[in-house]
Amino acid sequence: MPKPQEVAVLEVNGQKFEDWESVWVQQRWADSFTYFRFTAAERDPIINKRGGPFPLIAKLQFKPGVQCTIDLAGQRAVSGYIETRQVAYDANAHGVMLIGKSATAWAARSSVDTKTGNFDKKNIVQVAQEVISSYGVGLKVIGSPDMTPFDKLQNEKGELVWDFLERIARPRGVVMGSDSEGNFLLIGDHSGTVVAQLVEGQNIKSCQCVITHEHIYTEYRVDGQAPASDDNSGTAASELTGKVGGSSPVFSKLITAAEQPVKTQAEIQARAKNESVWHEGTTIQATIVVQGWLRDGSSLWRAGDDVFVYSPMAMLNNNMKIQNCTFTQDNNTGTLTTLDLVNPELLRDRANFNPG
């Protein structure tokens, strides 16, 4: 049985259920939704041996499409919807599985549908607000995203909301994300605060760490074009190039075409800088498992938080950022939290990294 302070509660229309066989909740800070999955097995005696309704199934009449909230250890972890319900039974055993996502999942997979489909001269925040306005989700801005307006911008016919926003976020150096409360995130440059320490031999239950130079280069180059005009024509408009150095010890070069027309040399240079960030930030990733759901005995671990990691065996002695946070509970492994950690710079965090 879980500790009293480590109970998962699913609530639908004022009805609460907490008698779970297994719990799995994953917050994804740089993705379009939080994901959850619960299973329950029958523990009450069958009230009708001739095939009548089982008590468990009667209790869990939660249908796909209904709104729900999930509390872990008494703290709100997800606001979303049940997407899938599975029931399996025979004469001797029966169970229910409920699968769902945070509210942003439905908006993310919907198509962009505005009156004109034209976003000329608007910045990324204005574009995002307009695109999601009809889908009932919120927008939060983290830090200071690049607010340079797009000179010319249109969505493709039928383009999905998430695909469109990610496409325009990349050249602005913005990371698209979501929280578990139903908000899209526009993540710009920010300075995170370290909320906990993960120390080998103390609170790290297990660790898997990958240090790689597979995706880094010596030079990142982005080529783009600007719309020709009376004051901007010829090669000045058609041959814009931005270059940024990388950290690869072996000479290598990545050339990327700008996703849409750019206006100035400064814009194409910023695009090259952003390309370097996406690649250089992948050099180190770690997955660390800790006991329980609370990082300090009172607060849930949260995707987007910064932590300090000290693990000589994994060559870690630096600040890292939680990209994904997975809460699990079952009879075999108990109550665990799995933290997927990355270089803070990958998620636009200026936290001091100093890989050890």
CSV table of C-alpha atoms in Angstrom, one decimal:
chain,number,residue,atom,x,y,z
A,1,MET,CA,0.0,0.0,0.0
A,2,PRO,CA,1.3,3.5,-0.8
A,3,LYS,CA,2.0,5.9,2.0
A,4,PRO,CA,-0.9,8.2,2.9
A,5,GLN,CA,1.0,11.2,1.4
A,6,GLU,CA,1.6,9.3,-1.9
A,7,VAL,CA,-1.9,8.6,-3.1
A,8,ALA,CA,-3.1,9.3,-6.7
A,9,VAL,CA,-6.7,10.7,-6.9
A,10,LEU,CA,-8.6,10.9,-10.2
A,11,GLU,CA,-11.7,13.2,-10.0
A,12,VAL,CA,-14.5,13.4,-12.5
A,13,ASN,CA,-17.6,15.5,-11.9
A,14,GLY,CA,-17.0,15.4,-8.1
A,15,GLN,CA,-16.5,11.6,-8.1
A,16,LYS,CA,-13.1,10.5,-6.8
A,17,PHE,CA,-11.3,7.3,-7.2
A,18,GLU,CA,-7.9,6.3,-5.7
A,19,ASP,CA,-7.8,2.5,-5.5
A,20,TRP,CA,-5.3,2.0,-8.3
A,21,GLU,CA,-3.2,-1.0,-9.2
A,22,SER,CA,-0.8,1.2,-11.1
A,23,VAL,CA,-0.3,4.9,-11.7
A,24,TRP,CA,1.7,6.5,-14.6
A,25,VAL,CA,1.7,10.3,-15.1
A,26,GLN,CA,4.3,12.0,-17.3
A,27,GLN,CA,4.7,15.8,-17.5
A,28,ARG,CA,6.5,16.8,-20.7
A,29,TRP,CA,7.7,20.4,-20.6
A,30,ALA,CA,8.9,20.6,-24.2
A,31,ASP,CA,6.0,18.7,-25.7
A,32,SER,CA,2.4,19.3,-26.5
A,33,PHE,CA,0.7,17.5,-23.6
A,34,THR,CA,1.0,15.7,-20.2
A,35,TYR,CA,0.1,12.0,-20.4
A,36,PHE,CA,-1.5,9.7,-17.8
A,37,ARG,CA,-2.5,6.1,-17.5
A,38,PHE,CA,-4.3,4.3,-14.6
A,39,THR,CA,-5.2,0.7,-14.1
A,40,ALA,CA,-7.6,-0.8,-11.5
A,41,ALA,CA,-8.4,-4.4,-10.7
A,42,GLU,CA,-11.4,-5.8,-9.0
A,43,ARG,CA,-11.0,-6.3,-5.2
A,44,ASP,CA,-14.7,-6.6,-4.2
A,45,PRO,CA,-16.5,-9.9,-4.5
A,46,ILE,CA,-18.5,-10.4,-7.7
A,47,ILE,CA,-22.1,-9.4,-6.8
A,48,ASN,CA,-23.7,-11.4,-9.6
A,49,LYS,CA,-22.1,-14.7,-10.6
A,50,ARG,CA,-24.4,-15.0,-13.6
A,51,GLY,CA,-22.7,-12.1,-15.4
A,52,GLY,CA,-24.1,-9.1,-13.7
A,53,PRO,CA,-22.3,-5.8,-13.3
A,54,PHE,CA,-19.0,-5.9,-11.3
A,55,PRO,CA,-18.6,-3.4,-8.4
A,56,LEU,CA,-15.4,-2.0,-9.8
A,57,ILE,CA,-16.8,-1.4,-13.3
A,58,ALA,CA,-19.8,0.3,-11.7
A,59,LYS,CA,-17.5,2.6,-9.8
A,60,LEU,CA,-15.4,3.5,-12.8
A,61,GLN,CA,-18.0,4.6,-15.3
A,62,PHE,CA,-15.7,7.3,-16.6
A,63,LYS,CA,-16.1,7.7,-20.3
A,64,PRO,CA,-13.7,9.1,-22.9
A,65,GLY,CA,-14.1,12.8,-23.4
A,66,VAL,CA,-14.9,13.7,-19.8
A,67,GLN,CA,-12.9,16.3,-18.1
A,68,CYS,CA,-10.8,15.2,-15.1
A,69,THR,CA,-8.2,16.3,-12.6
A,70,ILE,CA,-5.4,14.3,-11.1
A,71,ASP,CA,-3.8,15.0,-7.7
A,72,LEU,CA,-0.6,13.2,-6.6
A,73,ALA,CA,0.3,13.4,-2.9
A,74,GLY,CA,-2.5,16.0,-2.5
A,75,GLN,CA,-1.1,18.3,-5.2
A,76,ARG,CA,-2.6,19.0,-8.6
A,77,ALA,CA,-0.6,17.2,-11.2
A,78,VAL,CA,-2.9,17.3,-14.3
A,79,SER,CA,-6.0,18.9,-15.6
A,80,GLY,CA,-7.2,17.2,-18.7
A,81,TYR,CA,-9.5,14.7,-20.3
A,82,ILE,CA,-9.9,10.9,-20.4
A,83,GLU,CA,-9.1,9.8,-24.0
A,84,THR,CA,-9.4,6.0,-23.8
A,85,ARG,CA,-11.1,3.5,-21.6
A,86,GLN,CA,-10.3,-0.2,-21.7
A,87,VAL,CA,-12.2,-2.9,-19.8
A,88,ALA,CA,-11.1,-6.6,-19.8
A,89,TYR,CA,-12.8,-9.4,-17.8
A,90,ASP,CA,-13.7,-13.0,-17.6
A,91,ALA,CA,-15.5,-15.1,-15.0
A,92,ASN,CA,-12.6,-14.8,-12.5
A,93,ALA,CA,-10.9,-11.4,-13.0
A,94,HIS,CA,-11.6,-8.0,-14.4
A,95,GLY,CA,-10.0,-4.6,-14.7
A,96,VAL,CA,-10.2,-1.1,-16.1
A,97,MET,CA,-7.5,1.1,-17.7
A,98,LEU,CA,-8.0,4.8,-18.2
A,99,ILE,CA,-5.7,6.8,-20.4
A,100,GLY,CA,-5.8,10.5,-21.0
A,101,LYS,CA,-3.9,13.7,-21.7
A,102,SER,CA,-3.9,17.3,-20.6
A,103,ALA,CA,-6.2,19.8,-22.4
A,104,THR,CA,-3.5,21.0,-24.8
A,105,ALA,CA,-3.5,17.7,-26.7
A,106,TRP,CA,-6.7,18.5,-28.5
A,107,ALA,CA,-5.7,21.9,-29.5
A,108,ALA,CA,-2.2,20.7,-30.6
A,109,ARG,CA,-3.7,18.2,-33.0
A,110,SER,CA,-6.3,20.6,-34.4
A,111,SER,CA,-5.8,22.6,-37.6
A,112,VAL,CA,-4.9,26.2,-37.8
A,113,ASP,CA,-8.2,28.0,-38.7
A,114,THR,CA,-8.2,31.8,-38.7
A,115,LYS,CA,-10.1,34.2,-40.9
A,116,THR,CA,-7.2,35.0,-43.2
A,117,GLY,CA,-4.3,32.6,-42.4
A,118,ASN,CA,-2.1,35.7,-42.7
A,119,PHE,CA,0.2,36.7,-39.8
A,120,ASP,CA,2.4,39.3,-41.5
A,121,LYS,CA,4.1,41.8,-39.2
A,122,LYS,CA,3.1,39.9,-36.0
A,123,ASN,CA,5.4,38.5,-33.4
A,124,ILE,CA,5.4,34.9,-32.1
A,125,VAL,CA,3.2,35.7,-29.1
A,126,GLN,CA,0.6,37.5,-31.2
A,127,VAL,CA,0.6,34.6,-33.7
A,128,ALA,CA,0.2,32.0,-31.0
A,129,GLN,CA,-2.6,33.8,-29.2
A,130,GLU,CA,-4.5,34.1,-32.5
A,131,VAL,CA,-4.0,30.5,-33.5
A,132,ILE,CA,-5.1,29.0,-30.2
A,133,SER,CA,-7.9,31.4,-29.4
A,134,SER,CA,-10.7,29.2,-30.6
A,135,TYR,CA,-9.5,26.0,-28.8
A,136,GLY,CA,-10.0,26.9,-25.1
A,137,VAL,CA,-6.4,26.6,-23.9
A,138,GLY,CA,-4.1,29.2,-22.4
A,139,LEU,CA,-0.7,30.6,-23.3
A,140,LYS,CA,2.1,31.3,-21.0
A,141,VAL,CA,5.4,33.1,-21.9
A,142,ILE,CA,8.5,31.8,-20.1
A,143,GLY,CA,11.4,34.3,-20.0
A,144,SER,CA,12.1,36.6,-22.9
A,145,PRO,CA,11.4,35.1,-26.3
A,146,ASP,CA,12.5,36.9,-29.5
A,147,MET,CA,9.7,39.3,-30.4
A,148,THR,CA,10.9,40.2,-33.8
A,149,PRO,CA,7.8,40.3,-36.1
A,150,PHE,CA,7.6,38.0,-39.0
A,151,ASP,CA,7.7,40.1,-42.2
A,152,LYS,CA,5.7,37.5,-44.2
A,153,LEU,CA,4.0,34.6,-42.6
A,154,GLN,CA,1.2,32.3,-43.5
A,155,ASN,CA,0.2,28.8,-42.3
A,156,GLU,CA,-0.2,25.9,-44.8
A,157,LYS,CA,-3.7,24.8,-45.5
A,158,GLY,CA,-4.7,22.2,-42.9
A,159,GLU,CA,-1.4,22.6,-40.9
A,160,LEU,CA,-1.8,21.5,-37.3
A,161,VAL,CA,-1.5,24.0,-34.6
A,162,TRP,CA,1.5,22.4,-32.9
A,163,ASP,CA,3.3,21.8,-36.2
A,164,PHE,CA,2.8,25.5,-37.2
A,165,LEU,CA,3.8,27.0,-33.9
A,166,GLU,CA,6.9,24.8,-33.7
A,167,ARG,CA,7.8,25.7,-37.3
A,168,ILE,CA,7.8,29.4,-36.5
A,169,ALA,CA,9.3,29.1,-33.0
A,170,ARG,CA,12.5,27.5,-34.2
A,171,PRO,CA,13.9,30.5,-36.1
A,172,ARG,CA,13.1,32.7,-33.2
A,173,GLY,CA,14.9,30.4,-30.8
A,174,VAL,CA,11.7,29.7,-28.9
A,175,VAL,CA,11.0,26.2,-27.4
A,176,MET,CA,7.3,25.2,-27.7
A,177,GLY,CA,6.0,23.4,-24.7
A,178,SER,CA,3.0,22.9,-22.4
A,179,ASP,CA,2.1,22.5,-18.8
A,180,SER,CA,-0.2,20.1,-17.1
A,181,GLU,CA,-2.9,22.8,-16.4
A,182,GLY,CA,-3.9,23.3,-20.0
A,183,ASN,CA,-1.5,26.0,-21.2
A,184,PHE,CA,0.9,26.1,-24.2
A,185,LEU,CA,4.3,27.5,-23.3
A,186,LEU,CA,6.5,29.8,-25.3
A,187,ILE,CA,9.9,29.3,-23.7
A,188,GLY,CA,12.4,32.0,-24.3
A,189,ASP,CA,15.7,32.9,-22.6
A,190,HIS,CA,15.3,32.7,-18.8
A,191,SER,CA,17.2,31.9,-15.7
A,192,GLY,CA,16.0,28.9,-13.8
A,193,THR,CA,16.4,28.3,-10.1
A,194,VAL,CA,17.9,25.1,-8.7
A,195,VAL,CA,15.2,23.5,-6.5
A,196,ALA,CA,16.9,20.3,-5.4
A,197,GLN,CA,20.1,18.3,-5.4
A,198,LEU,CA,20.5,14.8,-6.8
A,199,VAL,CA,23.6,13.1,-5.2
A,200,GLU,CA,25.1,9.8,-6.0
A,201,GLY,CA,24.9,7.5,-3.0
A,202,GLN,CA,22.2,9.6,-1.3
A,203,ASN,CA,18.9,10.2,-3.1
A,204,ILE,CA,19.7,8.8,-6.6
A,205,LYS,CA,18.1,5.4,-6.8
A,206,SER,CA,19.4,4.7,-10.4
A,207,CYS,CA,21.0,6.7,-13.2
A,208,GLN,CA,21.5,6.4,-16.9
A,209,CYS,CA,23.6,9.1,-18.5
A,210,VAL,CA,24.6,9.6,-22.1
A,211,ILE,CA,27.4,12.0,-23.1
A,212,THR,CA,27.7,12.3,-26.9
A,213,HIS,CA,29.1,14.4,-29.7
A,214,GLU,CA,26.9,12.7,-32.3
A,215,HIS,CA,24.9,15.8,-33.2
A,216,ILE,CA,27.4,18.7,-32.8
A,217,TYR,CA,29.3,20.5,-35.6
A,218,THR,CA,32.3,22.9,-36.0
A,219,GLU,CA,30.1,25.3,-37.9
A,220,TYR,CA,26.4,26.0,-38.2
A,221,ARG,CA,25.3,27.9,-41.3
A,222,VAL,CA,21.8,29.1,-42.2
A,223,ASP,CA,21.0,30.4,-45.7
A,224,GLY,CA,17.9,32.4,-46.4
A,225,GLN,CA,16.2,34.9,-48.6
A,226,ALA,CA,14.4,38.2,-48.1
A,227,PRO,CA,11.6,39.4,-50.3
A,228,ALA,CA,13.0,41.8,-52.9
A,229,SER,CA,12.0,45.5,-52.6
A,230,ASP,CA,13.1,48.8,-53.9
A,231,ASP,CA,15.5,49.2,-51.0
A,232,ASN,CA,16.5,45.5,-50.7
A,233,SER,CA,17.3,43.7,-53.9
A,234,GLY,CA,20.0,41.6,-55.6
A,235,THR,CA,22.3,39.4,-53.6
A,236,ALA,CA,21.6,41.5,-50.5
A,237,ALA,CA,18.1,39.9,-50.5
A,238,SER,CA,18.7,36.6,-52.2
A,239,GLU,CA,22.0,35.4,-50.5
A,240,LEU,CA,21.6,36.0,-46.8
A,241,THR,CA,23.9,33.8,-44.7
A,242,GLY,CA,24.5,33.4,-41.0
A,243,LYS,CA,27.3,31.5,-39.4
A,244,VAL,CA,28.0,30.4,-35.8
A,245,GLY,CA,30.9,28.2,-34.5
A,246,GLY,CA,30.3,24.9,-32.7
A,247,SER,CA,32.3,22.7,-30.4
A,248,SER,CA,32.9,19.6,-32.5
A,249,PRO,CA,36.6,18.5,-32.2
A,250,VAL,CA,36.5,17.2,-35.7
A,251,PHE,CA,35.8,19.6,-38.6
A,252,SER,CA,32.1,19.3,-39.7
A,253,LYS,CA,29.5,21.7,-41.1
A,254,LEU,CA,25.7,21.9,-41.0
A,255,ILE,CA,23.9,24.0,-43.6
A,256,THR,CA,20.2,24.7,-43.0
A,257,ALA,CA,17.7,26.5,-45.1
A,258,ALA,CA,15.6,29.1,-43.3
A,259,GLU,CA,12.0,27.9,-42.9
A,260,GLN,CA,10.5,31.2,-44.2
A,261,PRO,CA,11.7,34.4,-45.7
A,262,VAL,CA,13.9,36.6,-43.4
A,263,LYS,CA,14.1,40.3,-43.4
A,264,THR,CA,17.6,41.2,-42.2
A,265,GLN,CA,21.1,39.9,-41.7
A,266,ALA,CA,20.6,40.1,-38.0
A,267,GLU,CA,17.6,37.8,-38.3
A,268,ILE,CA,19.5,35.1,-40.3
A,269,GLN,CA,22.4,35.4,-37.8
A,270,ALA,CA,20.1,34.8,-34.9
A,271,ARG,CA,18.7,31.8,-36.8
A,272,ALA,CA,22.2,30.3,-37.1
A,273,LYS,CA,22.8,30.9,-33.4
A,274,ASN,CA,19.5,29.1,-32.5
A,275,GLU,CA,20.5,26.1,-34.7
A,276,SER,CA,23.7,25.8,-32.8
A,277,VAL,CA,21.8,25.8,-29.5
A,278,TRP,CA,19.5,23.0,-30.6
A,279,HIS,CA,22.5,20.8,-31.4
A,280,GLU,CA,25.1,21.8,-28.8
A,281,GLY,CA,22.5,21.3,-26.1
A,282,THR,CA,22.3,17.6,-26.8
A,283,THR,CA,25.7,16.7,-25.6
A,284,ILE,CA,24.6,15.3,-22.3
A,285,GLN,CA,21.3,13.7,-21.1
A,286,ALA,CA,20.5,11.8,-18.0
A,287,THR,CA,17.6,9.8,-16.7
A,288,ILE,CA,17.5,9.6,-12.9
A,289,VAL,CA,15.1,7.7,-10.7
A,290,VAL,CA,14.3,8.8,-7.2
A,291,GLN,CA,12.1,7.3,-4.5
A,292,GLY,CA,8.7,8.9,-3.9
A,293,TRP,CA,6.9,11.8,-5.6
A,294,LEU,CA,8.1,14.7,-3.3
A,295,ARG,CA,11.4,16.3,-3.8
A,296,ASP,CA,11.6,17.8,-0.3
A,297,GLY,CA,9.0,16.0,1.6
A,298,SER,CA,6.3,18.5,0.6
A,299,SER,CA,6.6,19.6,-3.1
A,300,LEU,CA,6.1,17.5,-6.2
A,301,TRP,CA,8.9,17.2,-8.7
A,302,ARG,CA,8.0,19.4,-11.7
A,303,ALA,CA,9.0,19.4,-15.4
A,304,GLY,CA,10.8,22.7,-16.1
A,305,ASP,CA,12.6,22.8,-12.7
A,306,ASP,CA,16.4,23.0,-12.4
A,307,VAL,CA,18.4,20.6,-10.3
A,308,PHE,CA,22.0,20.2,-9.4
A,309,VAL,CA,23.4,16.7,-10.1
A,310,TYR,CA,26.5,15.2,-8.5
A,311,SER,CA,27.4,11.8,-9.8
A,312,PRO,CA,31.1,11.1,-10.3
A,313,MET,CA,30.3,7.7,-11.9
A,314,ALA,CA,28.3,9.4,-14.6
A,315,MET,CA,30.7,12.4,-14.9
A,316,LEU,CA,28.0,14.8,-13.7
A,317,ASN,CA,28.7,17.8,-11.5
A,318,ASN,CA,26.5,20.4,-12.9
A,319,ASN,CA,23.0,22.0,-13.1
A,320,MET,CA,20.5,20.3,-15.3
A,321,LYS,CA,16.9,20.9,-16.3
A,322,ILE,CA,14.0,18.5,-16.0
A,323,GLN,CA,12.5,18.0,-19.4
A,324,ASN,CA,10.2,15.2,-18.5
A,325,CYS,CA,8.9,14.1,-15.1
A,326,THR,CA,7.3,10.7,-14.8
A,327,PHE,CA,5.4,9.6,-11.6
A,328,THR,CA,4.8,5.9,-11.2
A,329,GLN,CA,3.3,3.6,-8.6
A,330,ASP,CA,2.6,-0.1,-8.5
A,331,ASN,CA,2.9,-3.1,-6.2
A,332,ASN,CA,6.2,-4.3,-7.7
A,333,THR,CA,8.4,-1.1,-7.7
A,334,GLY,CA,6.5,1.1,-5.3
A,335,THR,CA,6.3,4.9,-5.7
A,336,LEU,CA,9.0,6.4,-8.0
A,337,THR,CA,9.7,9.6,-9.9
A,338,THR,CA,11.8,9.4,-13.1
A,339,LEU,CA,13.5,12.6,-14.2
A,340,ASP,CA,14.7,13.1,-17.8
A,341,LEU,CA,17.4,15.8,-17.5
A,342,VAL,CA,19.1,17.9,-20.2
A,343,ASN,CA,21.5,20.7,-20.6
A,344,PRO,CA,19.5,23.8,-19.5
A,345,GLU,CA,20.6,25.7,-22.6
A,346,LEU,CA,18.7,23.2,-24.7
A,347,LEU,CA,15.5,24.6,-23.2
A,348,ARG,CA,16.7,28.3,-23.3
A,349,ASP,CA,17.8,28.3,-19.6
A,350,ARG,CA,20.9,30.4,-18.8
A,351,ALA,CA,21.6,28.2,-15.7
A,352,ASN,CA,25.3,27.6,-15.2
A,353,PHE,CA,26.0,24.2,-16.7
A,354,ASN,CA,29.7,23.5,-16.4
A,355,PRO,CA,29.8,19.8,-17.5
A,356,GLY,CA,32.1,17.9,-15.2
